[in-house]
């Protein structure tokens, strides 16, 4: 698998990435979690080192399954995840979405949740999934910079 530099970062990863949205939704049928975990492992065997997920995929399911699939290979791959949605707790799928939130407190809290679900100390690239126009950009960027300084994320974007 061809490896490439990731934008203007110090990260190198596979030219093809593995998206995990389907691992977190039942829109196309029930999820076979064992097969989803095997798919992640098989992708690594074939040289895929870029994995894209988001806490809203499920919500939470794809991050949890990705962590299980990566196991002790976390340091060998690049993980991208996304935050910025509020949820109605206890609901799944599209019914769970309660709106956008990129406030500093929410982004920081949600990132901690992503780290726990992904079973990792850092996220290579954290994205704000969809812009939150009600929160000043400076507030969001301040939170992201704080997470970067703390070593919890390596890079961020929208």
Coordinates of N, CA and C in Angstrom, one line a residue:
X1 N 0.9 -1.2 0.0 CA 0.0 0.0 0.0 C 0.9 1.2 0.0
X2 N 0.6 2.1 -0.9 CA 1.3 3.4 -1.0 C 1.1 4.2 0.3
X3 N 2.2 4.7 0.8 CA 2.1 5.6 2.0 C 2.4 7.1 1.5
X4 N 1.7 8.0 2.1 CA 1.8 9.4 1.7 C 1.9 10.3 3.0
X5 N 2.5 11.5 2.8 CA 2.5 12.5 3.8 C 1.1 13.0 3.9
X6 N 0.6 13.2 5.1 CA -0.8 13.7 5.4 C -0.7 15.2 5.4
X7 N -1.1 15.8 4.3 CA -1.1 17.3 4.2 C 0.2 17.9 4.5
X8 N 0.2 18.9 5.3 CA 1.5 19.5 5.7 C 1.9 19.2 7.1
X9 N 1.5 18.0 7.5 CA 1.8 17.5 8.9 C 3.0 16.6 8.9
X10 N 3.4 16.1 10.0 CA 4.5 15.2 10.2 C 4.0 13.7 10.1
X11 N 2.7 13.5 9.7 CA 2.1 12.2 9.7 C 2.3 11.6 8.3
X12 N 2.5 10.3 8.3 CA 2.5 9.5 7.0 C 1.5 8.4 7.2
X13 N 0.7 8.2 6.2 CA -0.3 7.2 6.2 C -0.6 6.6 4.9
X14 N -1.4 5.6 4.8 CA -1.8 4.9 3.5 C -2.6 5.9 2.7
X15 N -2.4 5.8 1.4 CA -3.1 6.6 0.4 C -4.6 6.4 0.5
X16 N -5.0 5.2 0.8 CA -6.4 4.8 1.0 C -6.7 4.7 2.5
X17 N -7.9 5.2 2.9 CA -8.3 5.2 4.3 C -9.5 4.2 4.5
X18 N -9.7 3.8 5.7 CA -10.8 3.0 6.1 C -11.8 3.8 6.8
X19 N -13.0 4.0 6.2 CA -14.1 4.7 6.9 C -14.9 3.8 7.7
X20 N -15.3 4.2 8.9 CA -16.0 3.4 9.8 C -17.5 3.7 10.0
X21 N -18.1 4.6 9.2 CA -19.4 5.0 9.4 C -20.4 3.8 9.4
X22 N -20.2 2.9 8.5 CA -21.1 1.7 8.4 C -21.0 0.8 9.7
X23 N -19.9 0.9 10.4 CA -19.7 0.1 11.6 C -20.6 0.7 12.8
X24 N -21.1 1.9 12.6 CA -21.9 2.5 13.7 C -23.3 2.7 13.4
X25 N -23.8 2.2 12.3 CA -25.2 2.5 11.9 C -25.9 1.2 11.5
X26 N -27.2 1.1 11.7 CA -27.9 0.0 11.2 C -28.8 0.4 10.0
X27 N -28.4 1.5 9.4 CA -29.2 1.9 8.2 C -29.2 0.9 7.1
X28 N -28.2 0.1 7.0 CA -28.1 -0.9 5.9 C -28.3 -2.3 6.4
X29 N -28.8 -2.4 7.7 CA -28.9 -3.8 8.3 C -28.2 -3.8 9.6
X30 N -28.3 -4.9 10.2 CA -27.7 -5.1 11.5 C -26.2 -5.2 11.4
X31 N -25.5 -4.8 12.4 CA -24.0 -4.8 12.4 C -23.5 -6.1 13.0
X32 N -22.7 -6.8 12.3 CA -22.0 -8.0 12.8 C -20.7 -7.5 13.4
X33 N -20.7 -7.3 14.7 CA -19.5 -6.7 15.4 C -18.2 -7.5 15.2
X34 N -18.3 -8.8 15.2 CA -17.2 -9.6 15.1 C -16.6 -9.4 13.7
X35 N -17.4 -9.3 12.7 CA -16.9 -9.1 11.3 C -16.4 -7.7 11.1
X36 N -17.0 -6.7 11.8 CA -16.4 -5.3 11.7 C -15.0 -5.3 12.3
X37 N -14.8 -5.9 13.4 CA -13.5 -6.0 14.1 C -12.5 -6.7 13.2
X38 N -12.9 -7.8 12.6 CA -12.0 -8.5 11.6 C -11.7 -7.6 10.4
X39 N -12.6 -6.8 9.9 CA -12.4 -6.0 8.8 C -11.3 -5.0 9.1
X40 N -11.3 -4.4 10.3 CA -10.3 -3.5 10.7 C -8.9 -4.2 10.7
X41 N -8.9 -5.4 11.3 CA -7.6 -6.1 11.4 C -7.1 -6.5 10.0
X42 N -8.0 -6.9 9.1 CA -7.6 -7.3 7.8 C -7.1 -6.1 7.0
X43 N -7.7 -4.9 7.2 CA -7.3 -3.7 6.5 C -5.8 -3.4 6.9
X44 N -5.5 -3.5 8.2 CA -4.1 -3.3 8.6 C -3.2 -4.3 7.9
X45 N -3.6 -5.6 7.8 CA -2.8 -6.6 7.2 C -2.5 -6.2 5.7
X46 N -3.4 -5.5 5.1 CA -3.2 -5.1 3.7 C -2.6 -3.7 3.6
X47 N -2.1 -3.2 4.7 CA -1.4 -1.9 4.6 C -2.1 -0.6 4.9
X48 N -3.4 -0.7 5.2 CA -4.2 0.5 5.5 C -3.8 1.0 6.8
X49 N -3.4 2.2 6.9 CA -2.9 2.8 8.1 C -3.7 4.1 8.5
X50 N -4.7 4.4 7.7 CA -5.6 5.6 8.0 C -7.0 5.2 8.3
X51 N -7.5 5.5 9.5 CA -8.8 5.1 9.9 C -9.6 6.4 10.3
X52 N -10.8 6.5 9.7 CA -11.7 7.7 9.9 C -12.9 7.2 10.7
X53 N -13.2 7.9 11.8 CA -14.4 7.5 12.6 C -15.0 8.8 13.1
X54 N -16.0 8.7 13.9 CA -16.6 9.9 14.6 C -17.5 9.4 15.7
X55 N -17.6 10.2 16.8 CA -18.4 9.8 17.9 C -19.9 9.7 17.5
X56 N -20.3 10.4 16.5 CA -21.7 10.3 16.1 C -22.0 9.1 15.3
X57 N -21.1 8.3 14.9 CA -21.4 7.1 14.1 C -21.8 6.0 15.2
X58 N -23.1 6.0 15.3 CA -23.7 5.0 16.3 C -24.8 5.7 17.1
X59 N -24.7 6.7 17.9 CA -23.4 7.2 18.3 C -22.5 6.3 19.1
X60 N -21.2 6.5 19.0 CA -20.1 5.9 19.8 C -19.7 4.5 19.3
X61 N -20.6 3.8 18.6 CA -20.3 2.4 18.3 C -19.1 2.2 17.4
X62 N -18.9 3.0 16.4 CA -17.8 2.8 15.5 C -16.4 3.1 16.2
X63 N -16.4 4.0 17.1 CA -15.1 4.3 17.8 C -14.8 3.1 18.7
X64 N -15.8 2.5 19.3 CA -15.6 1.3 20.2 C -15.1 0.1 19.4
X65 N -15.8 -0.1 18.3 CA -15.4 -1.3 17.4 C -14.0 -1.0 16.8
X66 N -13.7 0.2 16.4 CA -12.4 0.5 15.8 C -11.3 0.2 16.9
X67 N -11.5 0.6 18.1 CA -10.5 0.3 19.2 C -10.3 -1.2 19.3
X68 N -11.4 -1.9 19.3 CA -11.2 -3.4 19.4 C -10.5 -4.0 18.3
X69 N -10.8 -3.5 17.1 CA -10.1 -4.0 15.9 C -8.6 -3.6 15.9
X70 N -8.3 -2.4 16.3 CA -6.9 -2.0 16.4 C -6.1 -2.7 17.4
X71 N -6.7 -3.0 18.6 CA -6.0 -3.7 19.6 C -4.6 -3.0 19.9
X72 N -3.6 -3.8 20.0 CA -2.3 -3.3 20.3 C -1.6 -2.6 19.1
X73 N -2.3 -2.5 17.9 CA -1.7 -1.9 16.7 C -2.0 -0.4 16.7
X74 N -2.6 0.2 17.7 CA -2.9 1.6 17.7 C -1.8 2.5 17.2
X75 N -0.6 2.3 17.7 CA 0.6 3.1 17.4 C 1.0 3.0 15.9
X76 N 0.5 2.0 15.2 CA 0.9 1.8 13.8 C 0.0 2.5 12.8
X77 N -1.1 3.1 13.3 CA -2.1 3.7 12.4 C -2.3 5.2 12.8
X78 N -3.0 5.8 11.8 CA -3.4 7.2 12.0 C -5.0 7.2 12.3
X79 N -5.4 7.8 13.3 CA -6.8 7.8 13.7 C -7.3 9.2 13.6
X80 N -8.4 9.4 12.8 CA -9.1 10.6 12.6 C -10.5 10.4 13.3
X81 N -10.9 11.3 14.2 CA -12.3 11.2 14.7 C -12.9 12.6 14.7
X82 N -14.2 12.7 14.9 CA -14.9 14.0 14.9 C -15.8 14.2 16.1
X83 N -15.9 15.4 16.5 CA -16.8 15.8 17.5 C -17.7 17.0 17.1
X84 N -18.6 17.4 17.9 CA -19.4 18.6 17.7 C -20.9 18.5 17.6
X85 N -21.4 17.3 17.9 CA -22.8 17.1 17.9 C -23.3 16.8 19.4
X86 N -24.5 17.3 19.7 CA -25.1 17.0 21.0 C -26.0 15.8 20.7
X87 N -26.3 15.0 21.7 CA -27.1 13.8 21.6 C -28.2 13.7 22.6
X88 N -29.3 13.1 22.3 CA -30.3 12.7 23.2 C -29.8 11.3 23.8
X89 N -29.4 11.3 25.0 CA -28.9 10.0 25.6 C -29.9 8.9 25.5
X90 N -29.5 7.7 25.2 CA -30.4 6.6 25.2 C -31.0 6.3 23.8
X91 N -30.9 7.3 22.9 CA -31.4 7.1 21.6 C -30.2 6.7 20.6
X92 N -30.5 6.1 19.6 CA -29.5 5.6 18.6 C -29.9 6.2 17.2
X93 N -28.9 6.2 16.3 CA -29.1 6.6 15.0 C -29.5 8.1 14.9
X94 N -30.2 8.4 13.8 CA -30.5 9.8 13.5 C -31.4 10.4 14.6
X95 N -32.1 9.6 15.4 CA -33.0 10.1 16.5 C -32.2 10.7 17.6
X96 N -30.9 10.3 17.7 CA -30.0 10.7 18.8 C -29.6 12.2 18.7
X97 N -29.5 12.7 17.4 CA -28.9 14.0 17.2 C -29.8 15.1 17.8
X98 N -29.1 16.0 18.6 CA -29.8 17.1 19.2 C -29.3 18.5 18.8
X99 N -28.4 18.5 17.8 CA -27.8 19.8 17.3 C -26.3 19.8 17.4
X100 N -25.8 20.9 17.0 CA -24.3 21.1 16.9 C -23.9 21.9 18.1
X101 N -22.6 21.6 18.6 CA -22.1 22.3 19.7 C -20.5 22.2 19.6
X102 N -19.9 23.3 19.4 CA -18.5 23.4 19.3 C -17.9 24.3 20.4
X103 N -18.7 24.4 21.5 CA -18.2 25.3 22.6 C -17.0 24.6 23.2
X104 N -16.1 25.4 23.8 CA -14.9 24.9 24.4 C -15.1 23.8 25.4
X105 N -16.1 24.0 26.3 CA -16.4 22.9 27.3 C -16.8 21.6 26.7
X106 N -17.7 21.8 25.7 CA -18.3 20.6 25.1 C -17.2 19.8 24.2
X107 N -16.4 20.5 23.5 CA -15.4 19.9 22.6 C -14.4 19.2 23.5
X108 N -14.0 19.8 24.6 CA -13.0 19.2 25.5 C -13.6 18.0 26.1
X109 N -14.8 18.0 26.6 CA -15.5 16.9 27.2 C -15.7 15.7 26.2
X110 N -16.1 16.1 25.0 CA -16.4 15.0 24.0 C -15.0 14.4 23.5
X111 N -14.0 15.2 23.5 CA -12.7 14.6 23.1 C -12.2 13.6 24.2
X112 N -12.5 13.9 25.4 CA -12.1 12.9 26.5 C -12.9 11.6 26.3
X113 N -14.1 11.7 25.9 CA -14.9 10.5 25.6 C -14.4 9.7 24.4
X114 N -14.0 10.4 23.3 CA -13.4 9.8 22.2 C -12.1 9.0 22.6
X115 N -11.3 9.7 23.4 CA -10.0 9.0 23.8 C -10.3 7.7 24.6
X116 N -11.3 7.8 25.4 CA -11.7 6.6 26.2 C -12.2 5.5 25.3
X117 N -13.2 5.9 24.4 CA -13.8 4.8 23.5 C -12.7 4.3 22.5
X118 N -11.8 5.1 22.1 CA -10.8 4.6 21.2 C -9.6 3.9 21.9
X119 N -9.7 3.9 23.2 CA -8.6 3.3 24.0 C -7.2 3.8 23.6
X120 N -7.1 5.1 23.6 CA -5.8 5.7 23.2 C -5.5 7.0 24.1
X121 N -4.3 7.4 24.1 CA -3.9 8.6 24.8 C -3.9 9.8 23.9
X122 N -4.0 9.6 22.6 CA -4.0 10.8 21.7 C -4.8 10.4 20.4
X123 N -5.2 11.5 19.8 CA -5.9 11.4 18.5 C -5.1 12.1 17.5
X124 N -4.8 11.5 16.3 CA -3.9 12.1 15.3 C -4.6 13.3 14.7
X125 N -5.8 13.3 14.3 CA -6.5 14.4 13.8 C -7.9 14.4 14.3
X126 N -8.3 15.5 15.0 CA -9.6 15.7 15.6 C -10.3 16.8 14.7
X127 N -11.5 16.4 14.2 CA -12.2 17.4 13.4 C -13.5 17.8 14.1
X128 N -13.9 19.1 13.8 CA -15.2 19.5 14.2 C -16.1 19.0 13.0
X129 N -17.0 18.1 13.3 CA -17.8 17.4 12.3 C -18.5 18.4 11.3
X130 N -19.3 19.2 11.9 CA -20.0 20.3 11.1 C -19.8 21.6 11.9
X131 N -19.6 22.7 11.2 CA -19.4 23.9 11.9 C -20.6 24.3 12.8
X132 N -20.3 24.9 13.9 CA -21.3 25.4 14.9 C -21.3 26.9 14.8
X133 N -22.2 27.5 14.1 CA -22.1 28.9 13.8 C -22.6 29.7 15.0
X134 N -23.1 29.1 16.1 CA -23.6 29.8 17.3 C -22.4 30.0 18.3
X135 N -21.3 29.3 18.1 CA -20.2 29.4 19.0 C -19.1 30.2 18.2
X136 N -18.5 31.2 18.9 CA -17.4 32.0 18.3 C -16.3 31.0 17.9
X137 N -15.8 31.2 16.7 CA -14.7 30.4 16.2 C -13.5 30.4 17.2
X138 N -13.2 31.6 17.7 CA -12.1 31.7 18.6 C -12.2 30.8 19.8
X139 N -13.4 30.6 20.3 CA -13.7 29.7 21.4 C -13.3 28.3 21.1
X140 N -13.8 27.8 19.9 CA -13.6 26.5 19.4 C -12.1 26.3 19.2
X141 N -11.4 27.2 18.5 CA -10.0 27.1 18.2 C -9.2 27.1 19.5
X142 N -9.6 27.9 20.5 CA -8.9 27.9 21.8 C -9.0 26.5 22.5
X143 N -10.1 25.9 22.4 CA -10.3 24.5 23.0 C -9.4 23.5 22.3
X144 N -9.4 23.6 20.9 CA -8.6 22.7 20.1 C -7.1 22.9 20.4
X145 N -6.7 24.1 20.5 CA -5.3 24.4 20.8 C -4.9 23.9 22.2
X146 N -5.8 24.0 23.1 CA -5.6 23.5 24.5 C -5.4 22.0 24.5
X147 N -6.2 21.3 23.7 CA -6.1 19.8 23.6 C -4.8 19.4 22.9
X148 N -4.4 20.2 21.9 CA -3.1 20.0 21.3 C -1.9 20.2 22.2
X149 N -1.9 21.3 22.9 CA -0.8 21.5 23.9 C -0.8 20.4 25.0
X150 N -1.9 19.9 25.4 CA -2.0 18.9 26.4 C -1.6 17.5 25.8
X151 N -1.4 17.4 24.5 CA -0.9 16.2 23.9 C -2.1 15.2 23.6
X152 N -3.3 15.7 23.7 CA -4.4 14.8 23.5 C -4.8 14.6 22.0
X153 N -4.5 15.7 21.3 CA -4.6 15.6 19.8 C -3.3 16.1 19.2
X154 N -3.0 15.6 18.0 CA -1.8 16.1 17.3 C -2.2 17.2 16.3
X155 N -3.3 17.1 15.7 CA -3.8 18.1 14.7 C -5.3 18.2 14.8
X156 N -5.8 19.3 14.2 CA -7.2 19.6 14.2 C -7.7 20.3 13.0
X157 N -9.0 20.2 12.7 CA -9.6 20.9 11.6 C -11.1 20.9 11.6
X158 N -11.7 21.3 10.6 CA -13.2 21.3 10.4 C -13.5 20.5 9.2

